[in-house]
Coordinates of C-alpha atoms in Angstrom, one line a residue:
Chain P
M1 CA 154.4 102.6 89.4
D2 CA 154.8 99.0 88.5
S3 CA 155.5 97.8 92.0
W4 CA 152.5 99.7 93.4
G5 CA 150.4 98.1 90.7
Q6 CA 151.6 94.7 91.7
L7 CA 150.9 95.3 95.4
S8 CA 147.4 96.5 94.9
G9 CA 146.8 93.4 92.6
Q10 CA 147.9 91.2 95.5
F11 CA 145.5 92.9 97.9
A12 CA 142.7 92.6 95.4
V13 CA 143.3 88.8 95.2
A14 CA 143.4 88.5 99.0
S15 CA 140.0 90.3 99.4
V16 CA 138.2 88.2 96.8
A17 CA 138.9 85.0 98.8
N18 CA 135.9 83.8 100.6
R19 CA 135.8 85.5 104.0
G20 CA 139.5 84.9 104.3
E21 CA 141.8 86.9 106.5
D22 CA 144.1 89.6 105.2
E23 CA 147.6 90.0 106.5
K24 CA 146.6 91.6 109.9
G25 CA 144.2 88.7 110.6
F26 CA 140.9 90.6 110.4
L27 CA 137.9 89.1 108.5
T28 CA 137.5 90.8 105.2
K29 CA 134.3 92.8 104.8
A30 CA 131.1 91.1 103.7
T31 CA 129.2 92.0 100.6
I32 CA 125.8 91.1 99.5
E33 CA 127.2 88.1 97.7
K34 CA 128.2 86.5 101.0
V35 CA 124.7 86.7 102.4
P36 CA 123.1 83.2 102.7
D37 CA 120.1 82.4 100.4
K38 CA 117.7 82.4 103.2
V39 CA 118.6 85.9 104.1
L40 CA 118.5 87.2 100.5
L41 CA 115.0 85.7 100.4
H42 CA 114.2 87.7 103.5
I43 CA 115.4 90.9 101.9
F44 CA 113.3 90.2 98.7
S45 CA 110.2 89.6 100.8
Y46 CA 110.2 93.3 101.6
L47 CA 109.9 94.2 97.9
S48 CA 106.9 94.3 95.6
H49 CA 106.4 91.5 93.0
R50 CA 107.1 94.0 90.3
E51 CA 110.5 94.8 91.8
I52 CA 111.3 91.1 92.3
C53 CA 110.7 90.4 88.7
K54 CA 113.3 93.1 87.8
L55 CA 115.8 91.6 90.3
A56 CA 115.8 88.3 88.4
T57 CA 117.9 89.9 85.7
I58 CA 120.7 90.9 88.0
C59 CA 122.6 87.6 88.3
K60 CA 122.0 83.9 88.6
K61 CA 121.7 83.8 92.4
W62 CA 119.2 86.6 92.4
R63 CA 117.2 85.0 89.7
Q64 CA 117.0 81.8 91.7
T65 CA 115.9 83.7 94.7
A66 CA 113.4 85.8 92.8
Y67 CA 111.7 82.6 91.6
D68 CA 111.5 81.1 95.0
T69 CA 107.9 80.1 95.4
R70 CA 107.8 81.4 99.0
L71 CA 107.8 84.9 97.7
W72 CA 104.7 84.2 95.7
S73 CA 102.2 83.0 98.2
A74 CA 99.9 86.1 97.9
V75 CA 99.7 87.4 94.4
S76 CA 97.6 90.1 92.8
L77 CA 97.4 90.0 89.0
R78 CA 95.3 93.1 88.9
P79 CA 97.6 95.8 87.4
E80 CA 96.0 98.6 89.4
I81 CA 97.0 96.8 92.6
S82 CA 100.3 95.2 92.0
G83 CA 101.6 96.8 88.8
L84 CA 101.9 93.3 87.3
H85 CA 100.5 93.3 83.8
V86 CA 100.1 89.9 82.4
S87 CA 100.3 90.3 78.7
N88 CA 100.6 86.7 77.8
L89 CA 98.2 84.1 79.0
E90 CA 100.5 81.2 78.0
S91 CA 103.3 82.6 80.2
L92 CA 101.0 82.9 83.1
L93 CA 99.9 79.3 82.8
T94 CA 103.6 78.2 82.9
L95 CA 104.2 80.5 85.9
I96 CA 101.4 79.1 87.9
S97 CA 103.1 75.7 87.9
V98 CA 106.6 76.8 88.1
R99 CA 106.6 80.0 90.2
F100 CA 103.5 79.9 92.3
G101 CA 102.9 76.2 92.8
A102 CA 102.4 74.8 96.2
S103 CA 103.1 78.1 97.9
L104 CA 100.2 80.0 96.4
R105 CA 97.6 80.8 99.0
Y106 CA 95.9 83.9 97.7
I107 CA 95.3 85.2 94.2
E108 CA 93.5 88.1 92.6
L109 CA 92.4 87.8 89.0
P110 CA 91.3 90.6 86.7
I111 CA 88.6 89.8 84.1
E112 CA 91.0 89.1 81.3
L113 CA 92.6 86.2 83.3
I114 CA 89.3 84.7 84.5
T115 CA 89.3 81.8 82.0
H116 CA 89.0 78.0 82.3
H117 CA 92.6 77.5 81.4
V118 CA 93.8 79.5 84.4
F119 CA 91.4 77.7 86.7
H120 CA 92.5 74.3 85.4
E121 CA 96.2 75.2 86.1
L122 CA 95.3 76.6 89.6
A123 CA 93.3 73.5 90.4
N124 CA 96.1 71.1 89.4
K125 CA 99.2 73.0 90.5
C126 CA 98.2 75.0 93.6
P127 CA 96.8 72.6 96.2
N128 CA 97.2 75.3 99.0
L129 CA 95.1 78.0 97.3
T130 CA 92.5 79.0 99.9
H131 CA 91.8 82.6 99.1
M132 CA 90.7 84.1 95.8
L133 CA 89.4 87.3 94.4
L134 CA 87.7 87.5 91.0
D135 CA 87.2 91.0 89.6
F136 CA 84.4 91.1 87.1
S137 CA 83.6 94.7 87.7
T138 CA 85.0 96.0 84.4
A139 CA 83.7 93.0 82.4
M140 CA 82.3 93.6 78.9
Q141 CA 81.4 90.0 78.6
L142 CA 82.1 86.6 80.2
H143 CA 84.5 84.2 78.8
D144 CA 83.2 80.8 77.7
F145 CA 83.3 78.4 80.6
S146 CA 81.5 75.5 78.9
E147 CA 84.7 73.5 78.9
M148 CA 85.7 74.1 82.5
Q149 CA 86.1 70.9 84.4
A150 CA 88.4 71.8 87.2
F151 CA 88.4 74.6 89.8
P152 CA 90.4 75.0 93.1
T153 CA 88.7 72.9 95.7
K154 CA 90.2 74.1 98.9
L155 CA 88.8 77.7 98.8
K156 CA 87.8 79.1 102.1
Y157 CA 87.6 82.8 101.1
L158 CA 86.1 84.0 97.8
C159 CA 85.5 87.6 96.8
I160 CA 83.6 88.4 93.6
C161 CA 83.5 91.9 92.3
L162 CA 80.2 92.0 90.4
S163 CA 79.6 93.9 87.2
E164 CA 76.4 95.9 86.7
V165 CA 75.2 94.1 83.6
I166 CA 77.0 90.8 83.1
F167 CA 75.1 87.8 84.2
M168 CA 77.3 85.5 86.2
E169 CA 75.4 82.2 85.8
G170 CA 77.5 80.9 82.9
F171 CA 80.5 81.0 85.2
M172 CA 78.8 80.3 88.6
R173 CA 77.1 77.1 87.6
K174 CA 80.4 75.6 86.7
I175 CA 81.9 76.2 90.1
Y176 CA 79.0 75.3 92.4
N177 CA 80.4 71.8 92.8
F178 CA 83.7 73.0 93.9
I179 CA 83.0 75.6 96.5
N180 CA 81.2 73.9 99.3
G181 CA 84.1 74.4 101.7
L182 CA 83.7 78.2 101.4
E183 CA 83.6 79.9 104.8
I184 CA 83.8 83.6 103.8
L185 CA 82.0 85.1 100.8
H186 CA 82.2 88.7 99.6
L187 CA 80.0 90.0 96.8
V188 CA 81.0 93.5 95.9
G189 CA 78.3 95.5 94.1
T190 CA 78.3 98.5 92.0
Y191 CA 76.2 100.9 94.1
E192 CA 78.9 103.6 93.8
K193 CA 78.5 103.5 90.0
V194 CA 74.8 104.0 89.9
E195 CA 74.0 107.5 88.7
E196 CA 70.2 107.5 88.5
E197 CA 67.8 105.7 90.7
E198 CA 65.6 104.6 87.8
E199 CA 68.3 102.7 86.1
E200 CA 67.5 99.1 85.4
V201 CA 68.7 96.8 88.1
Y202 CA 69.9 93.4 87.0
E203 CA 70.1 90.5 89.3
V204 CA 73.5 89.4 88.0
I205 CA 74.1 86.5 90.3
N206 CA 71.7 83.9 91.4
V207 CA 71.8 83.9 95.2
H208 CA 69.3 81.0 95.6
K209 CA 71.6 78.7 93.7
L210 CA 74.7 80.0 95.3
K211 CA 73.4 79.4 98.8
A212 CA 72.7 75.8 98.0
A213 CA 76.3 75.4 97.1
T214 CA 77.8 77.0 100.1
P215 CA 76.4 75.5 103.3
N216 CA 79.5 76.2 105.4
L217 CA 79.5 80.0 105.1
R218 CA 80.3 81.8 108.4
V219 CA 80.8 85.3 107.1
I220 CA 78.7 86.8 104.3
N221 CA 79.3 90.3 103.0
M222 CA 77.1 91.7 100.3
Y223 CA 78.4 95.2 99.8
G224 CA 76.5 97.9 97.9
I225 CA 74.5 95.5 95.6
T226 CA 71.5 97.3 94.2
F227 CA 69.4 94.2 93.6
V228 CA 69.9 92.5 97.0
D229 CA 66.8 92.5 99.2
D230 CA 65.5 90.5 102.2
S231 CA 64.7 87.5 100.1
H232 CA 68.3 87.0 99.3
I233 CA 69.3 87.3 102.9
E234 CA 66.6 84.8 103.8
A235 CA 67.9 82.4 101.1
F236 CA 71.4 82.4 102.6
S237 CA 70.1 81.9 106.1
S238 CA 68.1 78.9 105.0
N239 CA 71.2 76.9 104.2
C240 CA 74.1 78.5 106.0
I241 CA 73.5 77.4 109.6
Q242 CA 77.0 78.3 110.7
L243 CA 76.4 81.9 109.9
E244 CA 78.2 84.2 112.4
C245 CA 78.6 87.5 110.6
L246 CA 76.3 89.1 108.0
A247 CA 77.0 92.4 106.4
V248 CA 74.7 94.1 103.9
N249 CA 76.0 97.7 104.0
F250 CA 74.7 100.0 101.3
C251 CA 72.2 97.4 100.0
N252 CA 69.3 99.9 99.9
K253 CA 66.6 97.4 99.1
V254 CA 67.0 95.6 102.4
T255 CA 64.2 96.5 104.9
G256 CA 64.8 94.0 107.6
S257 CA 61.6 92.0 107.0
C258 CA 63.8 88.8 106.9
L259 CA 65.5 89.4 110.2
K260 CA 63.0 87.6 112.4
T261 CA 63.4 84.4 110.4
V262 CA 67.2 84.8 110.0
F263 CA 67.7 85.0 113.7
Q264 CA 65.5 82.0 114.3
R265 CA 67.5 80.0 111.8
S266 CA 71.0 81.3 112.5
K267 CA 71.4 80.9 116.2
G268 CA 75.1 81.7 116.0
L269 CA 74.7 85.1 114.3
K270 CA 76.8 87.5 116.3
C271 CA 77.5 90.3 113.9
L272 CA 75.1 92.2 111.8
L273 CA 76.0 95.2 109.7
M274 CA 73.3 97.1 107.9
N275 CA 74.7 100.6 107.3
Q276 CA 72.6 102.7 105.0
T277 CA 69.9 100.2 104.3
S278 CA 66.2 100.9 104.3
L279 CA 65.4 99.3 107.6
Q280 CA 61.8 99.6 108.7
S281 CA 60.9 99.9 112.4
Q282 CA 58.0 97.5 112.3
H283 CA 60.2 94.7 111.0
L284 CA 62.9 95.2 113.5
M285 CA 60.5 95.2 116.4
Q286 CA 59.3 91.8 115.3
V287 CA 62.6 90.2 115.9
E288 CA 62.9 88.1 119.1
W289 CA 66.0 90.0 120.2
E290 CA 66.1 88.3 123.7
K291 CA 66.8 84.9 122.1
T292 CA 69.6 86.1 119.8
A293 CA 73.3 85.9 120.3
I294 CA 74.0 89.2 118.6
Q295 CA 77.0 91.1 119.9
E296 CA 77.9 93.6 117.1
L297 CA 75.3 95.7 115.4
D298 CA 75.6 98.5 112.8
I299 CA 72.3 100.2 112.0
S300 CA 73.7 103.6 111.1
A301 CA 72.2 105.8 108.5
T302 CA 68.8 104.2 108.7
D303 CA 65.3 105.6 109.4
L304 CA 64.5 103.7 112.6
S305 CA 62.1 105.3 115.0
T306 CA 62.8 106.2 118.6
E307 CA 60.3 103.6 119.7
C308 CA 62.0 100.9 117.7
L309 CA 65.4 101.8 118.9
I310 CA 64.3 101.7 122.5
D311 CA 62.6 98.4 121.9
M312 CA 65.7 96.9 120.4
L313 CA 68.3 98.2 122.8
T314 CA 66.3 97.1 125.9
R315 CA 65.8 93.6 124.5
I316 CA 69.3 92.7 123.1
P317 CA 71.0 90.6 125.8
A318 CA 74.6 91.8 125.5
L319 CA 75.9 94.2 122.8
R320 CA 79.6 94.6 122.4
Y321 CA 79.6 97.0 119.5
L322 CA 77.0 99.5 118.4
S323 CA 77.1 101.8 115.4
A324 CA 74.0 103.9 115.3
G325 CA 75.0 107.2 113.8
Q326 CA 73.0 109.3 111.5
I327 CA 69.6 108.2 112.9
N328 CA 67.2 111.0 113.7
G329 CA 65.3 108.8 116.1
F330 CA 68.4 108.2 118.3
N331 CA 67.8 110.7 121.1
D332 CA 68.3 111.0 124.8
S333 CA 65.4 108.8 125.7
V334 CA 67.0 106.0 123.7
M335 CA 70.3 106.4 125.6
K336 CA 68.4 106.5 128.9
A337 CA 66.4 103.3 128.1
F338 CA 69.6 101.5 127.0
M339 CA 71.4 102.4 130.2
E340 CA 68.5 101.7 132.6
Q341 CA 66.7 98.8 131.0
G342 CA 69.1 97.5 128.4
N343 CA 72.4 95.7 128.9
P344 CA 75.4 97.8 128.0
R345 CA 77.8 96.0 130.3
N346 CA 79.8 94.3 127.5
I347 CA 80.0 97.4 125.3
V348 CA 83.5 98.1 123.9
G349 CA 82.7 100.0 120.8
L350 CA 80.3 102.9 120.2
D351 CA 79.9 104.8 117.0
L352 CA 77.4 107.7 117.2
D353 CA 78.6 109.7 114.2
A354 CA 76.2 112.6 113.3
S355 CA 73.6 111.8 116.0
D356 CA 72.1 115.2 115.9
N357 CA 69.4 114.5 118.4
L358 CA 71.7 113.3 121.2
S359 CA 72.7 115.9 123.8
D360 CA 76.1 116.1 125.2
E361 CA 74.7 115.5 128.7
A362 CA 73.3 112.1 127.6
I363 CA 76.6 111.1 126.0
H364 CA 78.5 112.3 129.1
R365 CA 76.3 110.2 131.4
F366 CA 76.8 107.1 129.3
V367 CA 80.6 107.5 129.0
S368 CA 80.9 108.2 132.7
K369 CA 79.5 104.8 133.4
Y370 CA 80.9 102.8 130.6
G371 CA 83.9 104.7 129.3
H372 CA 86.5 102.7 131.1
Q373 CA 85.7 99.6 129.0
L374 CA 85.4 101.3 125.7
Q375 CA 88.0 100.5 123.0
A376 CA 86.5 102.5 120.2
L377 CA 84.5 105.7 120.3
S378 CA 83.2 107.9 117.6
L379 CA 81.4 111.1 118.4
S380 CA 82.1 112.8 115.0
G381 CA 79.7 114.8 112.9
M382 CA 78.1 116.6 115.8
P383 CA 78.7 120.4 116.1
H384 CA 77.6 120.5 119.7
I385 CA 80.2 118.0 120.8
T386 CA 83.3 120.1 121.2
D387 CA 86.6 119.9 123.1
Q388 CA 84.8 120.7 126.3
L389 CA 83.0 117.4 126.4
W390 CA 86.1 115.5 125.2
Q391 CA 88.2 117.0 128.0
A392 CA 85.6 115.8 130.4
I393 CA 85.6 112.2 129.1
L394 CA 89.2 111.7 128.2
P395 CA 90.2 110.8 131.8
I396 CA 87.5 108.1 131.8
I397 CA 88.3 106.3 128.5
K398 CA 91.7 105.0 129.7
N399 CA 91.5 101.8 127.6
I400 CA 90.5 103.5 124.3
K401 CA 92.2 102.4 121.1
I402 CA 90.3 104.2 118.5
V403 CA 88.9 107.8 118.8
I404 CA 87.1 109.8 116.2
M405 CA 86.2 113.4 117.0
G406 CA 85.1 116.5 115.3
T407 CA 82.9 117.5 112.5
Q408 CA 83.6 119.1 109.1
E409 CA 80.9 121.7 109.5
R410 CA 82.2 125.1 110.4
L411 CA 81.6 125.9 114.0
G412 CA 81.0 129.1 115.9
V413 CA 83.5 128.2 118.6
N414 CA 87.1 127.2 118.3
I415 CA 88.7 123.9 119.4
H416 CA 91.6 124.2 121.8
V417 CA 93.6 121.4 120.2
D418 CA 96.7 121.8 122.3
Q419 CA 94.9 121.0 125.5
L420 CA 93.1 118.2 123.7
M421 CA 96.4 116.6 122.6
D422 CA 97.7 117.1 126.2
G423 CA 94.6 115.3 127.6
I424 CA 94.9 112.5 125.1
A425 CA 98.6 112.0 125.9
N426 CA 98.0 111.9 129.6
H427 CA 95.0 109.5 129.7
C428 CA 94.8 107.5 126.5
L429 CA 98.1 105.5 126.5
Q430 CA 96.6 102.6 124.6
L431 CA 95.5 104.8 121.7
E432 CA 96.2 103.3 118.3
R433 CA 94.1 105.3 115.9
L434 CA 93.0 108.9 116.2
E435 CA 91.0 111.2 113.9
L436 CA 90.1 114.8 114.3
R437 CA 87.6 115.9 111.7
W438 CA 87.3 119.5 112.6
D439 CA 87.8 122.1 109.9
P440 CA 91.3 123.5 110.1
E441 CA 89.9 127.1 110.5
N442 CA 88.3 126.0 113.8
L443 CA 91.4 124.6 115.3
R444 CA 93.0 127.0 117.7
F445 CA 96.6 126.3 118.6
S446 CA 99.5 128.3 120.0
D447 CA 103.3 128.2 119.8
K448 CA 103.1 125.7 122.6
S449 CA 101.5 123.2 120.3
Q450 CA 104.9 121.6 119.4
K451 CA 105.3 120.6 123.0
A452 CA 101.8 119.1 123.2
I453 CA 102.5 117.1 120.0
D454 CA 105.8 116.0 121.3
I455 CA 104.2 114.7 124.5
L456 CA 101.5 112.9 122.5
R457 CA 104.1 111.3 120.2
V458 CA 106.2 110.1 123.1
K459 CA 103.5 108.9 125.4
C460 CA 101.1 107.2 122.9
L461 CA 103.6 104.7 121.6
K462 CA 100.9 102.5 120.0
L463 CA 99.6 105.3 117.9
R464 CA 99.8 104.3 114.3
A465 CA 97.3 106.5 112.6
L466 CA 96.5 110.2 113.2
G467 CA 94.1 111.8 110.8
L468 CA 93.6 115.5 110.5
S469 CA 92.0 117.9 108.0
D470 CA 94.4 119.3 105.5
G471 CA 95.6 122.7 106.8
R472 CA 98.1 124.5 108.9
Y473 CA 97.7 122.3 112.0
Y474 CA 98.0 119.1 109.9
E475 CA 101.3 120.5 108.4
I476 CA 102.7 121.2 111.9
V477 CA 101.8 117.7 113.3
K478 CA 103.1 115.9 110.2
A479 CA 106.4 117.8 110.3
N480 CA 106.7 117.0 114.0
F481 CA 106.2 113.3 113.4
E482 CA 108.5 113.2 110.4
R483 CA 111.3 114.8 112.3
A484 CA 111.0 111.9 114.7
D485 CA 111.1 109.5 111.8
R486 CA 107.5 108.3 112.4
N487 CA 106.6 109.0 108.8
T488 CA 103.5 106.9 108.3
V489 CA 101.5 108.0 111.2
V490 CA 100.0 111.4 110.2
R491 CA 97.5 111.4 107.3
A492 CA 95.1 113.8 105.8
I493 CA 91.6 112.6 106.1
T494 CA 90.9 113.1 102.5
A495 CA 93.3 110.2 101.9
C496 CA 92.7 108.0 104.8
R497 CA 89.8 107.4 107.2
V498 CA 89.8 105.8 110.6
S499 CA 86.9 103.5 111.3
T500 CA 85.6 101.8 114.4
Y501 CA 85.3 98.5 112.5
Y502 CA 88.8 97.5 113.6
I503 CA 87.5 96.2 116.8
L504 CA 85.0 93.8 115.2
Q505 CA 85.9 90.2 116.0
N506 CA 85.6 89.2 112.3
Y507 CA 87.5 92.3 111.1
K508 CA 90.2 90.3 109.3
E509 CA 87.7 88.2 107.5
L510 CA 85.6 91.2 106.5
I511 CA 88.5 92.9 104.7
F512 CA 87.9 92.8 100.9
N513 CA 89.2 94.5 97.8
Chain K
M1 CA 121.2 80.4 119.2
L2 CA 122.0 78.9 122.6
E3 CA 119.2 76.4 122.1
D4 CA 120.8 75.4 118.8
L5 CA 124.2 74.8 120.5
G6 CA 122.5 72.7 123.2
M7 CA 123.6 75.0 125.9
D8 CA 121.8 76.0 129.1
E9 CA 121.4 79.7 130.0
D10 CA 123.1 79.1 133.4
D11 CA 126.1 77.3 132.0
E12 CA 129.5 78.9 132.6
E13 CA 130.7 77.6 129.3
V14 CA 132.4 79.9 126.8
V15 CA 130.3 80.4 123.7
P16 CA 132.4 80.3 120.5
L17 CA 131.7 83.0 118.0
P18 CA 134.1 82.4 115.1
N19 CA 131.9 84.1 112.6
V20 CA 131.6 87.4 114.3
N21 CA 134.6 89.7 114.8
S22 CA 134.9 92.1 117.7
P23 CA 134.0 95.4 116.1
I24 CA 130.8 93.9 114.7
L25 CA 130.0 92.2 118.0
K26 CA 130.4 95.6 119.7
K27 CA 127.8 97.1 117.4
V28 CA 125.4 94.2 117.8
I29 CA 125.6 94.6 121.6
Q30 CA 125.0 98.3 121.2
W31 CA 121.9 97.6 119.2
A32 CA 120.7 94.9 121.6
T33 CA 121.3 97.1 124.6
F34 CA 119.2 99.9 123.1
H35 CA 116.4 97.6 122.2
K36 CA 116.5 95.4 125.3
D37 CA 113.1 96.7 126.6
D38 CA 111.4 96.2 123.2
P39 CA 108.2 94.2 123.3
P40 CA 108.6 90.9 121.5
P41 CA 108.0 91.2 117.7
P42 CA 104.5 90.1 116.7
E43 CA 104.0 86.8 115.0
D44 CA 104.6 87.1 111.3
D45 CA 101.1 87.5 109.8
E46 CA 101.2 85.8 106.5
N47 CA 98.9 88.2 104.7
K48 CA 100.3 91.3 106.3
E49 CA 101.9 93.7 103.8
K50 CA 105.6 94.0 104.5
R51 CA 106.6 97.6 105.1
T52 CA 110.0 99.2 104.9
D53 CA 109.1 102.7 105.9
D54 CA 108.8 102.0 109.6
I55 CA 112.5 102.0 110.6
S56 CA 112.9 104.1 113.7
S57 CA 115.2 107.1 113.7
W58 CA 117.7 105.5 116.1
D59 CA 118.0 102.5 113.9
A60 CA 118.3 104.5 110.8
D61 CA 121.2 106.4 112.4
F62 CA 122.7 103.2 113.7
L63 CA 122.7 101.8 110.2
K64 CA 124.4 104.7 108.5
V65 CA 127.5 102.6 107.9
D66 CA 129.4 101.4 104.9
Q67 CA 128.0 98.4 103.0
G68 CA 130.6 96.0 104.4
T69 CA 129.6 96.7 107.9
L70 CA 125.9 96.5 107.0
F71 CA 126.3 93.1 105.6
E72 CA 128.5 92.0 108.5
L73 CA 125.7 93.0 110.8
I74 CA 123.2 91.0 108.7
L75 CA 125.4 87.9 108.9
A76 CA 125.9 88.4 112.6
A77 CA 122.2 88.9 113.2
N78 CA 121.5 85.8 111.2
Y79 CA 124.1 83.7 113.0
L80 CA 123.1 84.9 116.5
D81 CA 119.4 84.7 115.6
I82 CA 118.4 88.2 116.5
K83 CA 115.2 88.7 114.6
G84 CA 114.8 92.5 115.2
L85 CA 118.2 93.3 114.0
L86 CA 117.9 91.0 111.0
D87 CA 114.6 92.6 110.0
V88 CA 115.8 96.2 110.2
T89 CA 119.0 95.5 108.3
C90 CA 117.2 93.6 105.6
K91 CA 114.6 96.4 105.3
T92 CA 117.5 98.8 104.9
V93 CA 119.0 96.8 102.1
A94 CA 115.5 96.5 100.5
N95 CA 115.2 100.3 100.6
M96 CA 118.6 100.5 98.8
I97 CA 117.2 98.3 96.1
K98 CA 113.9 99.9 95.6
G99 CA 113.5 102.1 92.5
K100 CA 116.9 101.3 91.0
T101 CA 117.4 99.9 87.6
P102 CA 119.2 96.5 87.4
E103 CA 122.5 98.2 86.3
E104 CA 122.3 100.6 89.2
I105 CA 121.7 97.8 91.6
R106 CA 124.8 95.9 90.2
K107 CA 126.8 99.0 90.6
T108 CA 125.6 99.7 94.2
F109 CA 126.4 96.3 95.4
N110 CA 129.3 95.4 93.1
I111 CA 127.5 92.4 91.7
K112 CA 128.9 90.6 88.7
N113 CA 126.5 89.9 85.9
D114 CA 127.2 86.2 85.3
F115 CA 124.7 85.7 82.5
T116 CA 125.8 85.2 79.0
A117 CA 124.1 87.5 76.4
S118 CA 121.7 84.8 75.4
E119 CA 120.9 83.8 79.0
E120 CA 120.2 87.4 79.8
E121 CA 117.8 87.6 76.9
Q122 CA 116.1 84.5 78.2
V123 CA 115.6 85.9 81.7
R124 CA 114.2 89.1 80.2
K125 CA 111.7 87.1 78.2
E126 CA 110.8 85.1 81.3
N127 CA 109.8 88.2 83.0
E128 CA 108.0 89.9 80.1
W129 CA 104.7 88.8 81.5
C130 CA 104.7 91.3 84.2
E131 CA 105.8 94.4 82.4
D132 CA 103.7 97.4 81.3
K133 CA 102.3 97.2 77.9

């Protein structure tokens, strides 16, 4: 027993030696401790910040790697996002200088951490901080900013989640001097929280003062803010001459009365998103569309008249993206006028969700002519658009990247989804995102469906998202993809929605929250 | 790697690989052969969330090896500058780390805890700021 013990002891010594060779001349096996620091950092970069903090307690080398500032360039301190729960303001202040430092580029702060101490540290210790999100949405009251004297000066992107009732001026007036380099501004409102229409609406942020402080804005997004109306948009356009992209989705007080002036001032305005606003036809018809540079337009869920739509679409020089779903006035005559007198030759994205008054013939005619250049197409929310039309147009839309089909309303007919999948696999090889909104009871498939799904999976290699209504067919497709280890592709549409916005040129800058 | 060594692609020179033994090199070649028609990996987008759930089934199978081999592959990929192999092996290790307690991690990877009791207490305190209340 003794001699065996000695022998194994000798072998143990031999294998601990640094990448030495054992008796037979082979390199001894590597362990995680042999991995160079740069590679350990690479491994850590795949883990969440919360995990990384835990890893610091493993051993000295791991602690050193966990504290490497390169892992901390984009940090969210909102617990609901990152799981990081800052319990101690003092320790945060130390961290800013030691852990984040010059690597920090993006930070998210919840209301408890929006204090002048934090801003002073960020201003002094993080010279590369260019993106910031401030979440005031759950605020009960504002901290005292009277002693604030420093604030990050290199910000290019600022997202402010507004509260319903807290007035922001006490904070905003302290930062106006620091934010004139801002290029992208997001103001996120609380329209989702409003329960009754008659609730008092507070103008919690002073847009007129804000616009004076931010002349370099290119992208402005005011999302779901109940007090925003045309005067606010006009205010921004009076000072922000570089404006390229303006989004006011869900701002229901906006009527479009400012647009004539806005376009006259902002000659570079290319993208205008006004989903679910209160646009009025007479205002939109006043705009000198011929002189604008507009390329991307979202007017969905508004009450524009047929006359107005025809007027707009025949005068806009070259539209690249049009979202005009849920408009009663959008009927066949509009489509006809657009094709014959308008200019659809640059169109790459078309979203006609729930366009009840558009016939399938009109859609077919349009897609036959322009389908080959489309990258995004949504014909959802229309019971009369079934797999029949889709089968006819799939061979045309060869370059399509995003497709949304189907409606959640129950149909009288059934959708032959196997043939549909087959068609998609054979024609739409560039497909990246697909969503089928039909009710699972309306989907008709057979025991050949596995083959159709296989073909789709194998041919559409760029497919990264496939949304289906939760039901039997969803289970089958999900299982099929999971067997092939493509686990993240298939989603239930209650959890995840596909949007045509991905093809907007400013998409990356429009992402918020 | 050839660039780093100052060699031309057309040279007939022998390339020394003292840090990679032959069984590992065989596996690396196997990986590279399977992936030879892969499109080049996209530029690392700074703000892109790094995912670890997108390892293909072939790669997952290929990497069902003992830890020693896995780390040898990481070292080889690093030395030979093969980004795709380095990414997928690092993701695999990251997946082995996720969700484990520190003690479990030490056990899995045979890592010695070189902190003294007081040092360990200090590190714990240093990271209290991000723990749940």
